[in-house]
Amino acid sequence: MARIDFEGRLNAEQLAAAVAPAGPILVLAAAGTGKTRTLVYRVAHLVQDGVLPEHILLLTFTNKAAKEMLERASELVGPGVSGIWGGTFHHMANRILRRHAGRIGFKSDYTIMDRDDSRTLMAKCVQELKLQGKEFPKPDVLLTLYGTAINTEMPLESVVSDRFAGVKVDPNDVTNVILAYQKEKLRIGAMDFDDLLVNCLKLLRENEQILCRYQERFEHVLVDEYQDTNKIQSELVDRIAKKNRSVFVVGDDFQSIYSWRGADFKNIMSFPQRYNDAKIFKLETNYRSVPEILNVANACIAGNPEQYQKTLRATREAYKKPTVVRLRDGDEQARYVVEQIGELQREGYGLSDIVVLYRAHYHSMELQMELMRANTHYVITSGMRFFEQAHIKDLCCLLRIMTNSSDELAFARLFALLPGIGARTAEKLWRKMAGNCNLTDPSVLDRLGKMLPAQAMASWKDIRPVFEAYIAEDLREDPGELIYKFIHAFYKRYMINTFENFERRSDDAQELVIHMAKYNSTDEFLSDVALLTNLDSETEDAGKNSGGAVRLSTVHQAKGLEWPVVFVIWATDGMFPSARSIAESEGAEAEERRLFYVAVTRARNELFLCVPEIRRNRDGSVSYHAPSRFIEEIPPDFVCESRPGFI
């Protein structure tokens, strides 16, 4: 094996971490500082130092990341690294359980259920407990609740109660279904994705002999993205590494942004307390961004009280300061971004060099519409295009049937939302009504009500007043008010029971209502949506053919990526940081600040921070918003101020 020139291939910070003596090591790798490179060279150093590859455990969050690291290590030290146990936590858990599942009541040939399998089994449990046919959470929601409970180690009853507070769902019924699901999996010898970690930890907690076997085997444990570990993953690492205590974890507390899916910020912060002889190495030399962007990043993250202090240092030459753009509202913001994209193209940037980041998916609605009007190609990382989403289409179908009683597709979609009504039942209803579905006519409503199945009657009683209000309150010219009434009468409950991410969809629905305040009639709104949706399809096809498109993404989805040009939109208090997050969690402001830091550090060359001053309300009035507190924390001389002044 040829000797590796570690000194020539690594900077001083990376080198110190990669070749450090065995023991507990925490590598704090700030954004763009070569985290993966350091891990790869650590693996190479261990192998070159005589450690057998099969005595190394490398844990990552994606199989792709593990494969990439092992391929790069193989290029350095040869194919012998294939003996390393490398992969995700779930991959490791499965390998261990295949050997010892009998100790916890499973056979070694247990089935790993995919999402469809899990959904089917959960639906079977609902049916056996005779809970189907009424307003009850869908299997996807029940699976999410189960996953939340076990990944956060919170009591199931508490997770269920929080989700359904104030909703017509009995938490005891929900808990009983999930408990039945757990028992049924054991009976049929199956585990779902979440069970792999839970059962592996159970095995190691309850079987000292098996635990000792893996403690002996894995002389060195390496963990990537340690700041994203949950409680179960952290305990698995600690238990396996307890004997040899050679645990090498790499992460960045500044980029801990996934608490909502179980990641525990305390794992990385408490590492030195759990390993009191731990050595801490910091990677602060940034190869990604120009120094002006790093100045902003350092300034915005400094406000967090509990963190390992790090200062990003640039290797690139000075270029230009980021721009803070003061704008009137979301519409002006959208026009500004589209115009600026055109300017950037004239300067030589391609569309694929540009990303627009936002805190929540609904923040991009005005921009999506403006990009469509400008025929600018774009792709969305954070989900479907706004008006293509199921919940938005559900709400729009109400408007469609109210304005066109012959719209069979809208009728079928609307009535299929009710309990006990599927696509076939909705089709039968339409035929029985002989196409006479004028929902503004009381006699039609009476007739329909008599045809509905018993399970749908409670929801129908809530919805019917919404139809009646369309004429009584003359809502033809106020589509937002009609949708608002429908959401509060019925659709909010439907979202809670149907969608895993109902909070995000609820925000989308509220934004739709606000957006409708711009329109003078339901017809005008629906025409605009139809035209824009068709333009959308044409633009998407053209974008595929041309090979270039602006990317739109939430900050969460953008973590780990980078672009030459970054726009951050809706950098106003209440939007970014999120008012909802700060209200719900004590440590949320710190995580929101970390999220803002992640957004800033995605930029290589140019950064635009867009700050609209007003937002439209549901009744058509406007409210003024202060700039994001994270913008206010940036020293004025670190940025350029711009106020385009669109009309």
XYZ file of C-alpha atoms in Angstrom:
647
model
C 0.000 0.000 0.000
C 1.451 3.346 -1.062
C 1.852 5.846 1.766
C -0.674 8.669 1.619
C 0.569 12.243 1.697
C -1.864 13.430 4.374
C 0.070 16.682 4.918
C -0.049 17.548 1.227
C -3.714 16.722 0.710
C -5.319 18.200 3.827
C -5.224 21.626 5.408
C -3.921 21.906 8.962
C -7.404 21.675 10.542
C -8.438 18.636 8.518
C -5.084 16.935 9.084
C -5.221 17.321 12.869
C -8.628 15.626 12.994
C -7.934 12.905 10.412
C -4.744 11.576 12.063
C -5.613 12.187 15.718
C -4.897 9.289 18.121
C -7.785 6.907 18.827
C -10.294 8.048 21.422
C -13.476 10.093 21.585
C -13.250 12.850 18.973
C -15.743 15.546 18.044
C -15.068 17.257 14.718
C -17.043 20.480 14.376
C -17.154 20.972 10.625
C -18.616 24.353 9.693
C -20.291 24.873 6.311
C -18.082 24.314 3.253
C -14.990 23.255 5.232
C -14.387 19.752 3.831
C -16.274 17.516 6.266
C -16.525 14.562 3.891
C -12.873 14.845 2.908
C -11.850 14.713 6.548
C -13.960 11.612 7.217
C -12.584 9.834 4.148
C -9.008 10.524 5.191
C -9.778 9.391 8.737
C -10.894 6.036 7.320
C -7.770 5.879 5.157
C -5.546 6.741 8.135
C -7.039 3.963 10.263
C -6.597 1.352 7.514
C -3.095 2.503 6.681
C -2.297 2.355 10.398
C -3.157 -1.346 10.433
C -6.764 -1.375 11.577
C -8.685 -4.172 9.850
C -11.558 -2.708 7.787
C -14.079 -5.104 9.369
C -13.327 -3.483 12.726
C -14.539 -0.091 11.474
C -18.181 1.032 11.606
C -19.077 4.057 9.457
C -22.580 5.450 10.039
C -24.197 7.968 7.704
C -27.705 9.253 6.978
C -27.894 8.034 3.385
C -26.497 4.961 1.670
C -25.321 7.264 -1.106
C -23.108 9.177 1.331
C -21.616 5.960 2.714
C -20.971 4.618 -0.788
C -19.287 7.855 -1.842
C -17.020 7.877 1.215
C -16.010 4.234 0.820
C -15.321 4.702 -2.901
C -13.094 7.663 -2.151
C -11.341 5.753 0.636
C -10.830 2.824 -1.747
C -9.101 5.150 -4.209
C -6.669 6.054 -1.417
C -5.923 2.698 0.207
C -7.302 0.035 -2.117
C -10.362 -2.226 -2.271
C -9.835 -3.622 1.225
C -12.121 -0.956 2.668
C -15.068 -2.942 1.335
C -14.883 -4.877 4.597
C -16.007 -1.807 6.519
C -19.554 -1.832 7.871
C -20.663 1.328 6.110
C -24.196 2.616 5.682
C -27.140 4.188 7.404
C -28.169 3.551 10.998
C -31.065 1.500 9.633
C -28.690 -0.582 7.496
C -26.536 -1.360 10.534
C -29.580 -2.191 12.658
C -30.891 -4.584 10.020
C -27.562 -6.436 9.784
C -27.466 -6.919 13.543
C -31.129 -7.934 13.802
C -30.811 -10.502 11.009
C -28.385 -12.362 13.261
C -30.161 -11.998 16.599
C -33.849 -11.135 16.042
C -34.866 -14.309 17.899
C -33.790 -12.701 21.158
C -36.623 -10.167 20.883
C -39.357 -12.443 19.555
C -38.775 -12.214 15.787
C -37.402 -14.760 13.347
C -34.241 -13.891 11.443
C -36.212 -13.874 8.169
C -38.540 -11.095 9.338
C -40.056 -8.957 6.603
C -39.154 -5.270 6.299
C -42.361 -3.521 5.309
C -42.290 -0.644 2.871
C -44.630 2.319 3.246
C -47.406 0.660 1.236
C -47.196 -2.492 3.366
C -47.349 -0.422 6.544
C -50.287 1.568 5.229
C -52.191 -1.609 4.363
C -51.556 -3.204 7.756
C -52.562 -0.043 9.617
C -55.786 0.155 7.574
C -56.508 -3.480 8.510
C -56.151 -2.606 12.207
C -58.550 0.332 11.786
C -61.051 -1.965 10.114
C -60.766 -4.700 12.760
C -61.437 -2.164 15.508
C -64.488 -1.000 13.511
C -63.286 2.588 13.258
C -63.423 2.986 9.486
C -66.202 4.900 7.774
C -66.249 7.843 10.146
C -63.951 10.825 10.603
C -60.783 9.042 11.578
C -57.094 9.593 10.766
C -55.789 8.021 7.591
C -53.072 5.319 7.828
C -50.312 7.740 6.756
C -51.168 10.017 9.679
C -51.232 7.103 12.126
C -47.843 5.892 10.874
C -46.388 9.369 11.289
C -47.637 9.543 14.875
C -46.087 6.159 15.612
C -42.783 7.244 14.049
C -42.765 10.517 16.001
C -43.373 8.716 19.295
C -40.612 6.165 18.891
C -38.003 8.463 17.309
C -38.412 11.096 20.021
C -39.090 8.526 22.771
C -42.177 10.496 23.759
C -45.227 8.662 25.177
C -47.560 7.664 22.352
C -50.549 8.998 24.277
C -48.924 12.425 24.510
C -48.102 12.566 20.785
C -51.666 11.562 19.882
C -53.276 14.042 22.289
C -51.189 16.915 20.917
C -52.150 16.114 17.323
C -55.903 15.865 17.865
C -56.528 18.565 20.452
C -59.893 20.173 19.641
C -60.687 17.700 16.842
C -63.590 15.215 16.698
C -61.293 12.217 17.140
C -61.034 10.074 20.261
C -57.295 9.881 21.173
C -57.915 6.522 22.851
C -59.164 5.062 19.564
C -56.029 6.313 17.806
C -53.735 4.898 20.495
C -55.518 1.538 20.404
C -55.124 1.275 16.630
C -51.383 1.983 16.814
C -50.945 -0.553 19.630
C -52.852 -3.108 17.546
C -50.540 -2.315 14.611
C -47.490 -3.046 16.787
C -48.925 -6.388 17.935
C -49.893 -7.366 14.408
C -46.359 -6.749 13.130
C -44.971 -9.083 15.776
C -47.585 -11.722 14.920
C -46.754 -11.750 11.203
C -43.000 -11.355 11.757
C -42.573 -7.939 10.172
C -40.887 -4.653 11.011
C -41.355 -1.249 9.492
C -38.540 1.228 8.871
C -38.807 2.838 12.315
C -38.819 -0.542 14.076
C -35.315 -1.368 12.879
C -33.695 1.213 15.149
C -36.064 0.611 18.066
C -35.644 -3.150 17.985
C -31.882 -2.979 17.534
C -31.604 -0.777 20.609
C -33.947 -3.086 22.523
C -31.734 -6.032 21.561
C -28.545 -4.322 22.764
C -30.155 -3.056 25.958
C -31.462 -6.483 26.949
C -28.627 -8.771 25.782
C -25.252 -7.960 27.306
C -23.513 -10.831 25.514
C -24.610 -9.632 22.071
C -23.705 -6.048 22.935
C -20.211 -7.171 23.995
C -19.787 -8.992 20.685
C -20.277 -5.790 18.693
C -18.273 -3.708 21.142
C -15.388 -6.124 20.554
C -15.845 -6.112 16.802
C -16.052 -2.376 16.211
C -12.800 -0.899 17.445
C -13.602 2.391 15.715
C -17.009 4.012 15.210
C -17.311 6.964 12.815
C -20.513 9.009 12.462
C -21.360 11.594 9.814
C -23.853 14.478 10.326
C -23.884 13.802 14.057
C -25.985 16.899 14.750
C -28.906 15.149 13.016
C -28.988 12.068 15.258
C -32.033 11.357 17.393
C -31.993 9.881 20.901
C -32.084 6.281 19.688
C -29.221 6.754 17.223
C -27.102 8.526 19.814
C -27.612 5.733 22.342
C -26.763 3.066 19.745
C -23.450 4.825 19.058
C -22.657 5.236 22.753
C -23.420 1.601 23.573
C -21.390 0.151 20.709
C -18.436 2.499 21.315
C -18.443 2.115 25.112
C -15.639 -0.496 25.380
C -13.031 0.861 22.935
C -14.159 4.492 23.210
C -12.754 5.258 19.777
C -15.720 7.217 18.473
C -15.169 9.847 15.787
C -18.255 12.016 15.208
C -18.451 14.787 12.640
C -21.132 17.442 12.602
C -21.983 21.106 12.856
C -24.173 22.367 15.674
C -24.743 25.490 13.529
C -26.642 23.270 11.058
C -28.866 21.353 13.479
C -32.250 22.096 11.871
C -34.276 18.879 12.026
C -35.813 18.809 15.505
C -39.257 18.473 13.889
C -38.334 14.977 12.713
C -36.673 13.850 15.933
C -33.085 15.133 15.660
C -31.835 16.104 19.109
C -29.513 19.122 19.301
C -28.403 17.957 22.766
C -26.552 14.947 21.353
C -23.771 17.021 19.824
C -23.756 19.596 22.624
C -23.449 16.979 25.385
C -20.755 14.894 23.678
C -17.920 16.321 25.817
C -19.918 15.595 28.982
C -20.580 11.976 27.946
C -16.925 11.579 26.907
C -15.041 13.778 29.352
C -11.685 13.087 27.669
C -12.993 13.970 24.208
C -10.792 15.977 21.870
C -12.556 18.685 19.870
C -11.353 19.762 16.436
C -12.829 22.655 14.490
C -12.919 22.990 10.707
C -13.382 26.687 9.973
C -11.597 27.196 6.631
C -14.344 27.634 4.053
C -13.752 26.769 0.383
C -17.246 27.622 -0.870
C -18.186 31.257 -0.353
C -16.664 34.669 -0.900
C -15.615 36.439 2.330
C -18.482 38.949 2.200
C -21.029 36.121 2.425
C -19.118 34.527 5.299
C -19.156 37.837 7.187
C -22.952 37.756 7.078
C -23.045 34.077 8.070
C -20.771 34.640 11.065
C -22.783 37.657 12.174
C -26.186 35.988 11.954
C -25.224 32.819 13.861
C -23.418 34.694 16.644
C -26.748 35.463 18.322
C -27.301 31.892 19.491
C -26.488 31.418 23.185
C -25.769 27.667 23.288
C -23.256 26.573 20.667
C -19.623 25.811 19.944
C -18.182 29.093 18.756
C -16.730 28.880 15.258
C -15.760 31.544 12.745
C -15.806 30.769 9.045
C -12.669 31.981 7.245
C -12.643 32.393 3.468
C -10.058 31.029 1.074
C -11.592 32.928 -1.852
C -10.868 36.517 -2.790
C -13.205 39.402 -1.968
C -16.028 39.873 -4.476
C -19.182 41.790 -3.534
C -21.361 42.330 -0.494
C -24.705 40.566 -0.149
C -27.729 42.753 -0.887
C -30.607 43.404 1.516
C -33.568 44.313 -0.694
C -36.419 46.331 0.861
C -39.659 45.665 -1.003
C -43.274 46.695 -0.639
C -44.980 43.280 -0.620
C -44.864 39.728 -1.964
C -45.896 40.769 -5.468
C -43.114 43.339 -5.714
C -40.705 40.773 -4.300
C -41.692 38.297 -7.032
C -41.244 40.893 -9.785
C -37.858 41.883 -8.346
C -36.554 38.319 -8.228
C -37.702 37.608 -11.803
C -36.130 40.834 -13.105
C -32.914 40.127 -11.205
C -32.761 36.620 -12.679
C -32.820 38.248 -16.116
C -29.952 40.555 -15.099
C -27.934 37.611 -13.811
C -28.439 35.768 -17.085
C -27.129 38.795 -18.964
C -24.077 38.709 -16.689
C -23.377 35.128 -17.754
C -25.083 33.009 -15.092
C -27.238 30.091 -16.191
C -30.676 29.501 -14.696
C -29.355 26.381 -12.928
C -26.810 28.575 -11.103
C -29.646 30.277 -9.212
C -31.743 29.115 -6.259
C -34.558 30.839 -4.381
C -34.813 29.699 -0.754
C -37.678 30.181 1.673
C -38.740 29.081 5.141
C -42.055 27.508 4.088
C -43.379 26.223 0.779
C -46.296 28.662 0.607
C -43.870 31.609 0.664
C -43.124 30.862 -2.980
C -46.662 31.200 -4.355
C -46.419 34.744 -5.753
C -42.983 33.957 -7.168
C -44.204 30.792 -8.891
C -46.971 32.770 -10.568
C -44.585 35.524 -11.651
C -42.066 33.013 -13.037
C -44.869 31.404 -15.047
C -45.975 34.758 -16.448
C -42.374 35.556 -17.418
C -41.980 32.117 -19.020
C -38.915 31.502 -16.827
C -38.125 27.831 -16.357
C -38.083 26.654 -12.750
C -38.122 23.441 -10.729
C -39.276 22.918 -7.170
C -37.325 20.864 -4.652
C -39.679 21.536 -1.754
C -42.770 19.868 -3.193
C -45.239 20.175 -6.056
C -46.088 23.437 -7.751
C -48.516 25.369 -5.624
C -51.749 24.847 -7.561
C -50.929 21.178 -8.295
C -50.973 20.173 -4.624
C -53.841 17.930 -3.499
C -55.127 20.245 -0.785
C -55.095 23.295 -3.066
C -56.918 21.358 -5.788
C -59.480 20.221 -3.185
C -60.213 23.818 -2.233
C -60.344 25.023 -5.814
C -62.819 22.279 -6.767
C -65.315 23.863 -4.336
C -65.097 27.107 -6.296
C -65.399 25.247 -9.586
C -68.638 23.443 -8.716
C -70.146 26.599 -7.211
C -69.614 28.489 -10.463
C -70.286 25.617 -12.869
C -72.861 23.058 -11.730
C -71.955 20.852 -14.707
C -68.374 20.312 -13.556
C -68.574 16.590 -12.820
C -64.865 16.274 -11.968
C -65.073 19.034 -9.350
C -68.252 17.506 -7.871
C -66.640 14.056 -7.607
C -63.483 15.408 -5.981
C -65.437 17.526 -3.496
C -67.848 14.831 -2.345
C -65.128 12.170 -2.178
C -63.703 14.193 0.735
C -66.652 13.164 2.918
C -66.447 10.041 5.114
C -67.950 6.965 3.504
C -67.782 8.389 -0.028
C -65.233 7.146 -2.518
C -64.853 7.783 -6.227
C -67.565 5.253 -7.166
C -70.092 6.592 -4.675
C -69.440 10.153 -5.856
C -70.008 9.019 -9.450
C -73.318 7.351 -8.467
C -74.438 10.535 -6.701
C -73.737 12.542 -9.845
C -75.765 10.144 -11.984
C -78.686 10.140 -9.546
C -78.715 13.924 -9.601
C -78.810 13.723 -13.420
C -76.190 16.419 -13.634
C -78.419 18.887 -11.748
C -75.909 19.781 -9.033
C -76.526 23.467 -8.509
C -75.303 23.690 -4.929
C -76.775 27.159 -4.556
C -80.292 25.679 -4.858
C -81.786 24.609 -1.459
C -83.894 21.891 -3.102
C -80.769 20.359 -4.640
C -79.065 20.428 -1.249
C -82.088 18.708 0.324
C -82.083 16.009 -2.310
C -78.353 15.420 -2.055
C -78.502 15.216 1.739
C -81.040 12.370 1.523
C -78.755 10.364 -0.771
C -75.573 10.555 1.289
C -74.407 7.521 3.293
C -74.838 7.681 7.064
C -71.108 8.136 7.675
C -71.121 11.396 5.702
C -74.074 13.055 7.470
C -72.146 14.752 10.290
C -69.729 16.357 7.823
C -72.589 17.274 5.477
C -74.305 19.203 8.283
C -71.095 21.214 8.726
C -70.607 21.856 5.018
C -74.137 22.684 3.892
C -74.172 26.160 5.549
C -71.103 27.036 3.459
C -73.031 26.349 0.241
C -75.994 28.347 1.566
C -73.766 31.301 2.417
C -72.579 31.543 -1.191
C -75.889 33.162 -2.181
C -77.061 34.509 1.182
C -73.836 36.475 1.715
C -73.125 37.006 -1.991
C -69.719 35.346 -1.922
C -69.447 35.129 -5.703
C -67.244 38.196 -5.553
C -65.343 37.017 -2.477
C -63.917 33.548 -3.214
C -61.476 33.816 -0.313
C -64.318 34.100 2.208
C -66.036 31.016 0.763
C -62.822 28.980 1.079
C -62.219 30.364 4.566
C -65.665 29.193 5.698
C -65.141 25.766 4.126
C -61.779 25.320 5.846
C -63.163 26.173 9.268
C -66.372 24.185 8.825
C -64.752 20.990 7.583
C -61.468 21.032 5.677
C -59.144 21.773 8.584
C -60.332 18.553 10.276
C -59.915 16.741 6.995
C -56.289 17.901 6.689
C -55.485 16.841 10.253
C -56.912 13.378 9.635
C -55.508 12.942 6.123
C -52.093 14.542 5.745
C -48.912 13.823 7.689
C -47.736 17.429 7.281
C -51.080 19.111 7.959
C -49.446 22.211 9.491
C -47.678 23.051 6.220
C -50.816 22.375 4.201
C -52.849 24.512 6.586
C -50.412 27.376 5.972
C -50.792 26.844 2.213
C -54.582 26.987 2.538
C -54.403 30.207 4.541
C -52.077 31.727 1.933
C -54.535 30.762 -0.800
C -57.300 32.616 1.046
C -55.089 35.703 1.365
C -54.119 35.519 -2.304
C -57.787 35.420 -3.342
C -58.343 38.845 -1.813
C -56.721 40.267 -4.964
C -59.585 39.023 -7.149
C -62.948 40.637 -7.778
C -64.787 37.381 -8.457
C -64.530 33.613 -8.316
C -64.572 33.429 -12.124
C -61.615 35.796 -12.388
C -59.586 33.717 -9.923
C -60.376 30.385 -11.596
C -59.546 31.767 -15.036
C -56.203 33.025 -13.794
C -55.382 29.675 -12.178
C -56.353 27.747 -15.321
C -54.228 29.951 -17.577
C -51.251 29.864 -15.251
C -51.467 26.095 -14.799
C -51.356 25.613 -18.567
C -48.456 28.043 -18.862
C -46.806 26.122 -16.036
C -46.909 22.866 -18.013
C -45.523 24.537 -21.127
C -42.756 26.202 -19.107
C -41.851 22.931 -17.406
C -41.609 21.111 -20.751
C -39.498 23.904 -22.226
C -37.255 23.831 -19.149
C -36.645 20.102 -19.604
C -35.753 20.645 -23.237
C -33.425 23.565 -22.563
C -31.706 21.840 -19.634
C -31.736 24.907 -17.402
C -34.070 26.027 -14.651
C -34.075 28.168 -11.532
C -34.486 26.027 -8.418
C -37.054 26.869 -5.739
C -36.550 25.189 -2.378
C -37.194 25.348 1.327
C -34.012 25.837 3.322
C -34.432 22.391 4.889
C -34.347 20.769 1.443
C -31.291 22.790 0.422
C -29.022 21.714 3.282
C -25.822 20.160 1.951
C -26.149 21.891 -1.444
C -24.672 25.085 -2.879
C -25.260 27.531 -5.749
C -23.417 30.522 -7.205
C -26.452 32.766 -6.561
C -28.936 32.545 -3.697
C -32.105 34.563 -3.087
C -33.711 34.280 0.359
C -37.288 35.562 0.194
C -39.737 36.662 2.890
C -36.962 37.540 5.348
C -39.504 39.194 7.654
C -40.397 38.471 11.257
C -43.207 35.947 11.449
C -42.211 34.425 8.113
C -38.488 33.808 8.686
C -38.256 33.146 11.601
C -41.554 31.270 11.593
C -44.060 32.654 14.080
C -45.619 29.196 14.430
C -42.310 27.525 15.320
C -41.329 30.142 17.864
C -44.739 29.930 19.540
C -44.606 26.122 19.804
C -41.095 25.456 21.115
C -38.794 27.009 23.681
C -35.616 26.480 21.643
C -37.182 27.350 18.308
C -35.604 30.793 17.857
C -32.130 29.281 18.062
C -33.048 26.644 15.482
C -34.611 29.275 13.221
C -31.355 31.235 13.409
C -29.438 28.089 12.465
C -31.817 27.655 9.551
C -31.085 31.211 8.398
C -27.353 30.453 8.664
C -27.832 27.374 6.474
C -29.642 29.533 3.891
C -26.845 32.119 3.800
C -24.059 29.536 3.537
C -25.593 27.904 0.433
C -24.333 30.904 -1.605
C -20.966 30.891 -3.337
C -20.828 34.264 -5.098
C -23.961 36.359 -4.662
C -26.633 36.590 -1.971
C -29.893 38.561 -2.034
C -31.971 38.855 1.159
C -35.481 40.029 0.267
C -37.505 41.889 2.910
C -41.120 42.745 1.975
C -42.645 45.315 4.315
C -46.351 44.459 4.134
C -48.537 41.370 3.800
C -52.082 41.175 2.585
C -54.725 39.979 5.054
C -57.759 37.799 4.373
C -60.130 40.765 4.325
C -58.027 42.619 1.746
C -56.358 44.956 4.251
C -52.602 44.896 4.832
C -50.362 44.522 7.880
C -46.822 45.807 8.286
C -44.014 43.404 9.106
C -40.647 44.169 10.656
C -37.556 42.826 8.911
C -36.394 39.461 10.175
C -34.526 39.771 13.455
C -31.727 37.886 11.711
C -31.450 40.660 9.129
C -31.366 43.249 11.900
C -28.451 41.415 13.559
C -26.211 41.876 10.500
C -23.877 44.912 10.819
C -24.928 47.527 8.224
C -21.475 47.679 6.632
C -21.618 43.954 5.809
C -24.378 44.421 3.218
C -25.600 46.735 0.471
C -29.120 48.143 0.830
C -31.450 48.274 -2.154
C -34.980 49.596 -2.590
C -35.982 48.985 -6.234
C -39.234 50.955 -6.079
C -41.429 48.903 -8.418
C -44.947 50.212 -8.942
